Amino acid sequence: MKRRLTMPLLIENGTVLTAGKTPAILPNHSVLIEDGCVTQVAPRHRFPRFAGRRIDASRKVVAPGFINAHTHFYSTFARGLTKTRPAGDFVEVLKNLWWRLDSALTTEDCYYSALIALLDAIRHGTTTLIDHHASPHAVRGSLPAIAKAVKQTGLRACLCYEVSDRDGARISQEGLEENVAFIRRCQQSAAGPQEPEAQVAGFKVRGSKCIAQAGPAHLSALFGLHAAFTLKDATLEKAAALGRELRTGFHIHVAEAESDQHHSRQNHRARVVERLNKFGILGPRSIAAHCVHVNRRELDILAETQTAVVHNPQSNMNNAVGTADVVSMTKRNVLVGLGTDAMTTNMLEELRAAVWAQHLRARNPSVGFSEVVSALLFNNPRIAERSFHLPLGELREGCPADVVIIDYDPPTPLEAGNSFGHLVFGMSQAAVDTTIVGGRVLLENRRLTLDLDEPRINARARELARKLWKRL
Ligand SMILES: [Zn+2]
């Protein structure tokens, strides 16, 4: 029997930005949502007898929810932290800040830092996030703790634990096991309603139909690895074997700084991408975050293996490591998406930074604009689809109803041919009014509609952050 998951909802009379395979701008259109899916996108007069819930979107833009293809929820607790020494390069940033912070995280810290990041994401219309988690002294149970936060907020997230040899063999082994346990849990949930998260509303897609069902579509998993320079060959071998057995992809930082390449050449006589490819870490389900320092041969390997690259411009600028060459990646058929590396949950802010960074990199104000907008609008959905098996990032019949309504009444004509410019220069400066995931309204009139006590969550997070900072 088909279970009714959410009340039918009509988003009325907005300017609909469909994105997806046939992108269009549809003025004065309404979006009908039933059982968590978009069932119609049509001119507003087509729904005279609709009896369900209505949201007025007049003078607003209705778009698919944004996707963040690489982030770290735990970074939330670094906000305002002053207890770090100045770093001279990227490895010192890791040693002075991130490795001290993640080593001190407890399971409760993992849960609360995720919850705060997810609530932030809702406010910015980011509906799907691909996270990369580390808590070396609280490895076991960290992913289920984060998954609990994901379920409570109603968003979609793909989780992994970043395995590393930097803390010794025992912790590295725990990381491998945490990935395996969580991937199995997600796979079992997908197979049937044995697990608690199977009760979360989800969807299954058959042909062009989005069929409501109890399923795990809010949670998925990849096999996490930190970066080549903190992974021994033996660990890469073990991870690759487990990944093959589980039929999963990997999520790993690749050539973020030049030092990753230097380490690889010195210790393994291979460039980073070549070494990862040799072990079978790359492939059509895998994500290589950053790839700032890769050569043409490595780009060709990434393209041949269909590995997704995720560009994180704000983080790269903040760490002074350089800027990835998104234009060359696109030319060489690398699937390149956009992430924030936890600098923000606001994808339009990251998009703007990506545009400026490509211009500056090329010293040419005409370079890279359409490539980075495409990375966010078209490539991020393709990357997310590989984990969620859902047609995300698009507003058309049969797609999951992940929707953002932006309070943007354009002062100049908004048409298909200039929508990228409106996104970068206009919508990015406008407020998100409403966020919907799977037909469930999470934000309305700029207010969270979730049954979560946000002031209490913030107060507990502050307490935990203070304790965490004391332990550093
Ligand atoms: Zn990262």
Coordinates of C-alpha atoms and ligand atoms in Angstrom, one line a residue:
M1 CA 0.0 0.0 0.0
K2 CA 1.3 3.4 -0.9
R3 CA 1.9 5.5 2.2
R4 CA 1.1 9.2 2.2
L5 CA 4.3 10.9 3.4
T6 CA 3.5 14.6 3.4
M7 CA 0.5 16.7 2.6
P8 CA 0.2 17.8 -1.0
L9 CA 1.8 21.2 -1.4
L10 CA 1.5 23.9 -4.1
I11 CA 4.2 26.5 -4.5
E12 CA 2.3 29.1 -6.3
N13 CA 3.1 31.7 -9.0
G14 CA 6.9 31.9 -8.7
T15 CA 9.7 32.3 -11.3
V16 CA 10.8 28.7 -11.6
L17 CA 14.4 27.9 -12.4
T18 CA 14.3 24.3 -13.4
A19 CA 18.0 23.5 -13.9
G20 CA 18.6 19.9 -14.9
K21 CA 18.8 18.4 -18.4
T22 CA 16.5 21.0 -20.1
P23 CA 17.1 24.2 -18.0
A24 CA 14.5 26.8 -18.3
I25 CA 13.2 29.9 -16.5
L26 CA 9.4 29.7 -16.2
P27 CA 7.7 32.9 -15.0
N28 CA 4.3 32.7 -13.1
H29 CA 4.5 29.0 -12.7
S30 CA 3.5 26.7 -9.8
V31 CA 5.1 23.6 -8.6
L32 CA 2.9 20.8 -7.3
I33 CA 4.4 18.4 -4.7
E34 CA 2.8 15.2 -3.7
D35 CA 4.3 12.4 -1.6
G36 CA 7.6 14.1 -1.5
C37 CA 8.0 14.4 -5.2
V38 CA 7.4 17.1 -7.8
T39 CA 4.4 15.9 -9.8
Q40 CA 3.7 19.0 -11.9
V41 CA 5.4 22.2 -13.0
A42 CA 2.8 24.3 -14.9
P43 CA 1.4 27.8 -15.3
R44 CA -0.3 29.0 -12.2
H45 CA -3.9 28.9 -13.6
R46 CA -3.7 25.1 -14.0
F47 CA -4.5 24.4 -10.3
P48 CA -7.9 26.0 -9.7
R49 CA -9.2 23.2 -7.4
F50 CA -6.1 22.5 -5.4
A51 CA -7.1 21.8 -1.8
G52 CA -3.8 21.2 0.0
R53 CA -1.3 23.5 1.5
R54 CA -0.2 26.5 -0.5
I55 CA 3.0 28.6 -0.4
D56 CA 2.9 31.9 -2.2
A57 CA 6.1 32.4 -4.3
S58 CA 5.1 35.5 -6.2
R59 CA 8.0 37.9 -6.7
K60 CA 10.3 35.0 -5.7
V61 CA 12.5 32.5 -7.5
V62 CA 11.8 28.8 -7.0
A63 CA 14.9 26.6 -7.6
P64 CA 16.1 23.1 -6.9
G65 CA 17.9 22.9 -3.5
F66 CA 21.6 23.4 -3.6
I67 CA 24.2 20.6 -3.1
N68 CA 27.4 20.9 -1.2
A69 CA 29.8 18.3 -2.7
H70 CA 32.5 18.5 0.0
T71 CA 32.3 19.7 3.6
H72 CA 33.3 18.9 7.2
F73 CA 30.6 19.3 9.8
Y74 CA 33.0 19.0 12.7
S75 CA 34.7 22.3 11.6
T76 CA 31.8 24.1 13.2
F77 CA 33.6 24.1 16.5
A78 CA 36.6 25.9 15.1
R79 CA 34.5 29.1 14.7
G80 CA 36.1 31.8 16.9
L81 CA 38.9 29.5 18.1
T82 CA 42.0 31.7 18.8
K83 CA 44.2 29.1 20.4
T84 CA 46.3 28.3 17.3
R85 CA 49.8 29.3 16.3
P86 CA 50.3 31.1 13.0
A87 CA 50.8 28.6 10.2
G88 CA 53.5 29.1 7.5
D89 CA 52.0 26.6 5.1
F90 CA 49.2 24.1 4.5
V91 CA 50.7 21.3 6.6
E92 CA 51.2 23.7 9.5
V93 CA 47.5 24.6 9.2
L94 CA 46.7 20.9 9.6
K95 CA 49.1 20.4 12.5
N96 CA 48.3 23.7 14.3
L97 CA 44.6 23.6 13.9
W98 CA 42.7 20.8 12.3
W99 CA 44.5 17.8 13.7
R100 CA 44.5 19.2 17.2
L101 CA 40.8 20.0 16.9
D102 CA 39.7 16.7 15.4
S103 CA 41.8 14.7 17.9
A104 CA 39.9 16.3 20.8
L105 CA 36.4 15.6 19.5
T106 CA 34.0 13.5 21.4
T107 CA 31.0 11.7 19.9
E108 CA 28.7 14.3 21.4
D109 CA 30.8 17.0 19.7
C110 CA 30.4 15.2 16.4
Y111 CA 26.6 15.2 16.8
Y112 CA 26.3 18.8 17.9
S113 CA 28.7 20.2 15.3
A114 CA 26.8 18.4 12.6
L115 CA 23.5 19.6 13.9
I116 CA 24.6 23.3 13.8
A117 CA 26.1 22.9 10.3
L118 CA 22.9 21.3 9.0
L119 CA 20.6 24.0 10.5
D120 CA 22.9 26.6 8.8
A121 CA 22.5 24.7 5.5
I122 CA 18.7 24.8 5.7
R123 CA 18.9 28.6 6.1
H124 CA 20.9 28.8 2.9
G125 CA 18.8 26.4 0.9
T126 CA 21.5 23.7 0.8
T127 CA 19.5 20.5 0.8
T128 CA 22.2 17.8 0.2
L129 CA 25.7 17.7 1.7
I130 CA 28.6 15.3 1.2
D131 CA 30.6 15.2 4.4
H132 CA 34.1 14.0 5.3
H133 CA 34.5 13.3 9.0
A134 CA 37.4 12.9 11.4
S135 CA 37.4 12.3 15.1
P136 CA 40.5 10.0 15.7
H137 CA 39.8 9.6 19.5
A138 CA 36.1 9.0 19.0
V139 CA 36.0 7.0 15.8
R140 CA 33.5 4.3 16.7
G141 CA 29.9 5.5 16.5
S142 CA 30.8 8.9 15.1
L143 CA 29.0 8.3 11.8
P144 CA 25.7 7.1 13.4
A145 CA 25.9 10.2 15.7
I146 CA 26.1 12.5 12.6
A147 CA 23.4 10.4 10.9
K148 CA 21.1 11.1 13.9
A149 CA 21.6 14.8 13.3
V150 CA 20.9 14.4 9.6
K151 CA 17.7 12.6 10.3
Q152 CA 16.5 15.2 12.8
T153 CA 17.0 18.0 10.3
G154 CA 15.4 16.3 7.4
L155 CA 18.2 17.0 5.0
R156 CA 20.2 14.6 2.8
A157 CA 23.8 13.8 3.6
C158 CA 26.4 11.4 2.3
L159 CA 28.8 10.5 5.2
C160 CA 32.2 8.9 5.5
Y161 CA 35.1 8.6 8.0
E162 CA 38.4 9.9 6.8
V163 CA 40.9 7.0 7.5
S164 CA 44.5 8.1 8.2
D165 CA 47.7 6.6 9.5
R166 CA 48.7 9.8 11.2
D167 CA 47.5 8.5 14.6
G168 CA 48.9 5.0 14.4
A169 CA 47.7 1.5 13.3
R170 CA 44.9 1.1 15.8
I171 CA 43.1 4.3 14.9
S172 CA 43.6 3.7 11.2
Q173 CA 42.0 0.3 11.6
E174 CA 39.1 1.8 13.6
G175 CA 38.5 4.2 10.7
L176 CA 38.3 1.4 8.2
E177 CA 35.8 -0.4 10.4
E178 CA 33.7 2.7 11.0
N179 CA 33.3 3.1 7.2
V180 CA 32.5 -0.5 6.7
A181 CA 29.9 -0.6 9.4
F182 CA 28.2 2.6 8.2
I183 CA 28.2 1.6 4.5
R184 CA 26.7 -1.8 5.4
R185 CA 24.0 0.0 7.5
C186 CA 23.1 2.3 4.6
Q187 CA 23.1 -0.6 2.2
Q188 CA 20.9 -2.8 4.5
S189 CA 18.5 0.1 4.9
A190 CA 18.3 0.4 1.1
A191 CA 17.4 -3.3 0.8
G192 CA 14.6 -3.2 3.3
P193 CA 13.2 -1.5 6.4
Q194 CA 15.4 -3.3 9.0
E195 CA 17.2 -0.2 10.3
P196 CA 15.8 2.8 12.2
E197 CA 16.7 5.2 9.3
A198 CA 14.6 3.1 7.0
Q199 CA 11.6 4.8 8.7
V200 CA 12.7 8.1 7.2
A201 CA 10.7 9.1 4.2
G202 CA 12.6 8.5 1.0
F203 CA 12.1 7.8 -2.6
K204 CA 12.8 5.3 -5.2
V205 CA 13.0 6.2 -8.9
R206 CA 11.7 3.9 -11.6
G207 CA 12.0 5.4 -15.1
S208 CA 11.0 9.0 -14.7
K209 CA 8.8 8.3 -11.7
C210 CA 9.7 9.2 -8.2
I211 CA 8.0 6.7 -6.1
A212 CA 7.5 7.4 -2.4
Q213 CA 8.6 4.7 -0.1
A214 CA 10.2 4.2 3.3
G215 CA 13.8 4.2 2.4
P216 CA 17.3 5.5 3.2
A217 CA 17.3 8.3 0.6
H218 CA 18.3 10.9 3.2
L219 CA 21.5 9.1 4.1
S220 CA 24.2 7.5 2.0
A221 CA 27.8 6.6 2.5
L222 CA 31.2 6.7 0.8
F223 CA 34.5 5.2 2.0
G224 CA 36.5 8.0 3.5
L225 CA 40.2 8.5 3.3
H226 CA 42.1 11.5 4.5
A227 CA 44.8 12.2 1.9
A228 CA 47.5 10.2 0.2
F229 CA 50.3 11.8 2.3
T230 CA 48.9 10.3 5.5
L231 CA 48.1 6.9 4.1
K232 CA 50.5 4.0 3.9
D233 CA 50.4 1.6 0.9
A234 CA 49.2 -1.2 3.2
T235 CA 46.2 0.9 4.4
L236 CA 45.3 2.0 0.8
E237 CA 45.4 -1.7 -0.1
K238 CA 43.1 -2.7 2.7
A239 CA 40.7 0.2 2.0
A240 CA 40.6 -0.7 -1.7
A241 CA 39.8 -4.3 -1.0
L242 CA 37.0 -3.3 1.4
G243 CA 35.7 -0.7 -1.1
R244 CA 35.6 -3.3 -3.9
E245 CA 33.8 -5.8 -1.6
L246 CA 31.2 -3.2 -0.6
R247 CA 30.9 -1.8 -4.2
T248 CA 31.4 1.7 -2.9
G249 CA 33.4 4.7 -4.0
F250 CA 36.0 6.7 -2.0
H251 CA 36.0 10.3 -0.8
I252 CA 39.6 11.7 -0.4
H253 CA 41.5 15.0 -0.4
V254 CA 43.8 15.0 -3.5
A255 CA 46.7 17.3 -4.2
E256 CA 45.3 20.1 -2.1
A257 CA 48.8 21.6 -1.6
E258 CA 52.0 21.1 -3.6
S259 CA 53.4 19.3 -0.5
D260 CA 51.1 16.3 -1.2
Q261 CA 52.8 15.8 -4.6
H262 CA 56.2 16.3 -3.1
H263 CA 55.5 13.7 -0.5
S264 CA 54.2 11.2 -3.1
R265 CA 57.2 11.7 -5.4
Q266 CA 59.7 11.4 -2.5
N267 CA 58.1 8.3 -0.9
H268 CA 56.3 6.5 -3.6
R269 CA 57.9 7.7 -6.8
A270 CA 54.5 8.5 -8.3
R271 CA 52.3 11.5 -8.5
V272 CA 49.3 11.4 -6.1
V273 CA 46.6 10.6 -8.7
E274 CA 48.8 7.9 -10.2
R275 CA 49.4 6.3 -6.8
L276 CA 45.6 6.4 -5.9
N277 CA 44.8 4.9 -9.3
K278 CA 47.3 2.1 -8.9
F279 CA 45.4 1.1 -5.7
G280 CA 42.0 1.3 -7.3
I281 CA 40.8 4.2 -5.2
L282 CA 39.6 6.2 -8.2
G283 CA 36.4 5.4 -10.2
P284 CA 32.9 6.5 -11.1
R285 CA 31.7 6.5 -7.5
S286 CA 34.8 8.3 -6.0
I287 CA 35.3 11.9 -5.1
A288 CA 38.7 13.6 -5.2
A289 CA 38.4 16.9 -3.3
H290 CA 40.6 19.8 -4.4
C291 CA 43.0 18.7 -7.1
V292 CA 44.7 22.1 -7.0
H293 CA 48.1 20.6 -7.9
V294 CA 47.5 18.0 -10.6
N295 CA 49.2 17.8 -14.0
R296 CA 47.6 17.0 -17.4
R297 CA 48.3 13.3 -17.1
E298 CA 46.6 13.2 -13.7
L299 CA 43.6 15.1 -15.2
D300 CA 43.4 12.5 -17.9
I301 CA 43.4 9.7 -15.3
L302 CA 40.6 11.4 -13.4
A303 CA 38.6 11.7 -16.6
E304 CA 39.3 8.1 -17.7
T305 CA 38.3 6.7 -14.4
Q306 CA 35.2 9.1 -14.2
T307 CA 36.3 10.2 -10.8
A308 CA 34.5 13.4 -9.6
V309 CA 36.7 16.3 -8.6
V310 CA 35.3 18.8 -6.1
H311 CA 36.6 22.3 -6.2
N312 CA 36.6 24.4 -2.9
P313 CA 37.8 27.9 -3.8
Q314 CA 37.3 29.7 -0.5
S315 CA 39.2 27.1 1.5
N316 CA 42.0 27.0 -1.1
M317 CA 42.4 30.8 -0.9
N318 CA 42.2 30.7 2.9
N319 CA 44.9 28.1 3.1
A320 CA 46.9 29.9 0.4
V321 CA 47.4 26.7 -1.6
G322 CA 46.4 28.0 -5.0
T323 CA 43.3 27.6 -7.2
A324 CA 42.2 24.5 -9.1
D325 CA 42.1 24.9 -12.9
V326 CA 38.4 24.2 -13.4
V327 CA 38.6 25.3 -17.0
S328 CA 41.2 22.7 -18.0
M329 CA 39.3 20.1 -15.9
T330 CA 36.1 20.8 -17.8
K331 CA 37.9 20.8 -21.2
R332 CA 39.4 17.4 -20.4
N333 CA 36.0 16.0 -19.5
V334 CA 36.6 15.7 -15.7
L335 CA 33.3 15.9 -13.8
V336 CA 34.0 18.8 -11.5
G337 CA 31.7 19.9 -8.8
L338 CA 31.7 22.6 -6.1
G339 CA 32.2 22.2 -2.3
T340 CA 32.8 24.5 0.5
D341 CA 35.3 22.5 2.7
A342 CA 33.2 23.8 5.6
M343 CA 34.0 27.5 4.9
T344 CA 30.2 28.1 4.6
T345 CA 27.0 26.2 3.9
N346 CA 25.9 28.9 1.4
M347 CA 26.6 27.6 -2.0
L348 CA 25.9 30.8 -3.8
E349 CA 28.5 32.5 -1.7
E350 CA 31.0 29.8 -2.7
L351 CA 29.9 30.1 -6.3
R352 CA 30.8 33.8 -6.3
A353 CA 34.2 33.1 -4.8
A354 CA 34.7 30.4 -7.4
V355 CA 34.1 32.9 -10.2
W356 CA 36.5 35.5 -8.8
A357 CA 39.1 32.8 -8.2
Q358 CA 39.0 31.5 -11.8
H359 CA 39.2 35.1 -13.1
L360 CA 42.2 35.8 -10.9
R361 CA 43.9 32.5 -11.7
A362 CA 43.8 33.2 -15.4
R363 CA 44.3 37.0 -15.0
N364 CA 41.4 37.2 -17.4
P365 CA 37.9 38.4 -16.3
S366 CA 36.2 36.3 -19.0
V367 CA 37.5 32.9 -18.0
G368 CA 35.7 30.2 -15.9
F369 CA 32.3 31.8 -15.3
S370 CA 30.1 29.2 -17.0
E371 CA 32.3 26.3 -15.9
V372 CA 31.9 27.0 -12.2
V373 CA 28.2 27.8 -12.4
S374 CA 27.8 24.5 -14.3
A375 CA 29.8 22.8 -11.5
L376 CA 27.2 23.9 -9.0
L377 CA 24.0 23.6 -11.0
F378 CA 24.6 20.6 -13.2
N379 CA 27.7 18.7 -11.9
N380 CA 26.9 18.6 -8.2
P381 CA 23.6 16.8 -8.9
R382 CA 25.4 14.2 -11.0
I383 CA 27.9 13.7 -8.2
A384 CA 25.1 13.4 -5.6
E385 CA 23.1 11.0 -7.8
R386 CA 26.0 8.6 -7.7
S387 CA 25.4 8.2 -3.9
F388 CA 21.7 8.8 -3.6
H389 CA 20.4 7.2 -6.9
L390 CA 17.9 10.1 -7.2
P391 CA 17.5 12.8 -9.8
L392 CA 18.5 15.6 -7.6
G393 CA 19.1 19.3 -8.6
E394 CA 16.2 19.6 -10.9
L395 CA 12.6 20.7 -10.8
R396 CA 10.5 18.6 -13.1
E397 CA 7.9 15.9 -12.8
G398 CA 9.3 12.8 -11.1
C399 CA 12.1 14.5 -9.2
P400 CA 12.3 14.6 -5.4
A401 CA 10.9 17.8 -4.1
D402 CA 14.1 19.4 -2.8
V403 CA 13.3 23.1 -3.3
V404 CA 14.6 26.5 -2.3
I405 CA 12.5 29.7 -2.6
I406 CA 14.7 32.8 -2.9
D407 CA 13.3 36.2 -2.1
Y408 CA 14.4 37.6 -5.4
D409 CA 12.3 39.9 -7.5
P410 CA 14.8 40.7 -10.4
P411 CA 15.2 44.3 -11.2
T412 CA 16.3 43.3 -14.8
P413 CA 14.9 40.7 -17.1
L414 CA 15.5 37.1 -16.0
E415 CA 15.6 34.6 -18.8
A416 CA 17.2 31.3 -19.6
G417 CA 20.1 33.1 -21.4
N418 CA 21.1 35.2 -18.4
S419 CA 20.1 33.1 -15.4
F420 CA 23.8 32.4 -14.5
G421 CA 24.4 36.1 -14.1
H422 CA 21.4 36.5 -11.9
L423 CA 22.6 33.6 -9.7
V424 CA 26.1 35.0 -9.2
F425 CA 25.3 38.7 -9.0
G426 CA 21.7 38.8 -7.8
M427 CA 20.3 35.7 -6.1
S428 CA 23.5 35.2 -4.1
Q429 CA 22.7 38.5 -2.4
A430 CA 19.1 37.6 -1.7
A431 CA 17.6 35.8 1.3
V432 CA 16.4 32.2 1.2
D433 CA 12.8 32.3 2.2
T434 CA 11.8 28.6 2.2
T435 CA 13.6 25.3 2.1
I436 CA 11.9 22.0 1.3
V437 CA 13.4 18.6 1.3
G438 CA 11.4 15.6 0.0
G439 CA 8.2 17.7 0.2
R440 CA 8.8 18.5 3.9
V441 CA 9.0 22.2 4.7
L442 CA 12.1 22.9 6.9
L443 CA 12.2 26.7 6.6
E444 CA 9.3 29.0 5.8
N445 CA 9.3 32.9 5.9
R446 CA 13.0 32.6 6.8
R447 CA 12.2 30.7 10.0
L448 CA 13.0 27.1 10.8
T449 CA 9.8 25.0 11.0
L450 CA 11.5 22.0 12.6
D451 CA 10.6 20.6 16.0
L452 CA 14.1 21.4 17.4
D453 CA 14.9 23.7 20.2
E454 CA 17.5 25.8 18.5
P455 CA 18.5 28.1 21.4
R456 CA 19.1 25.0 23.5
I457 CA 21.1 23.4 20.8
N458 CA 23.3 26.5 20.4
A459 CA 23.8 26.7 24.2
R460 CA 24.9 23.1 24.4
A461 CA 27.2 23.5 21.4
R462 CA 28.8 26.5 23.1
E463 CA 29.4 24.5 26.3
L464 CA 30.9 21.6 24.3
A465 CA 33.1 24.0 22.2
R466 CA 34.4 25.6 25.3
K467 CA 35.4 22.3 26.8
L468 CA 36.9 21.1 23.5
W469 CA 39.0 24.3 23.2
K470 CA 40.3 23.6 26.8
R471 CA 41.4 20.2 25.7
L472 CA 43.5 21.5 22.8
Ligands
ZN1 ZN 38.2 18.9 3.1

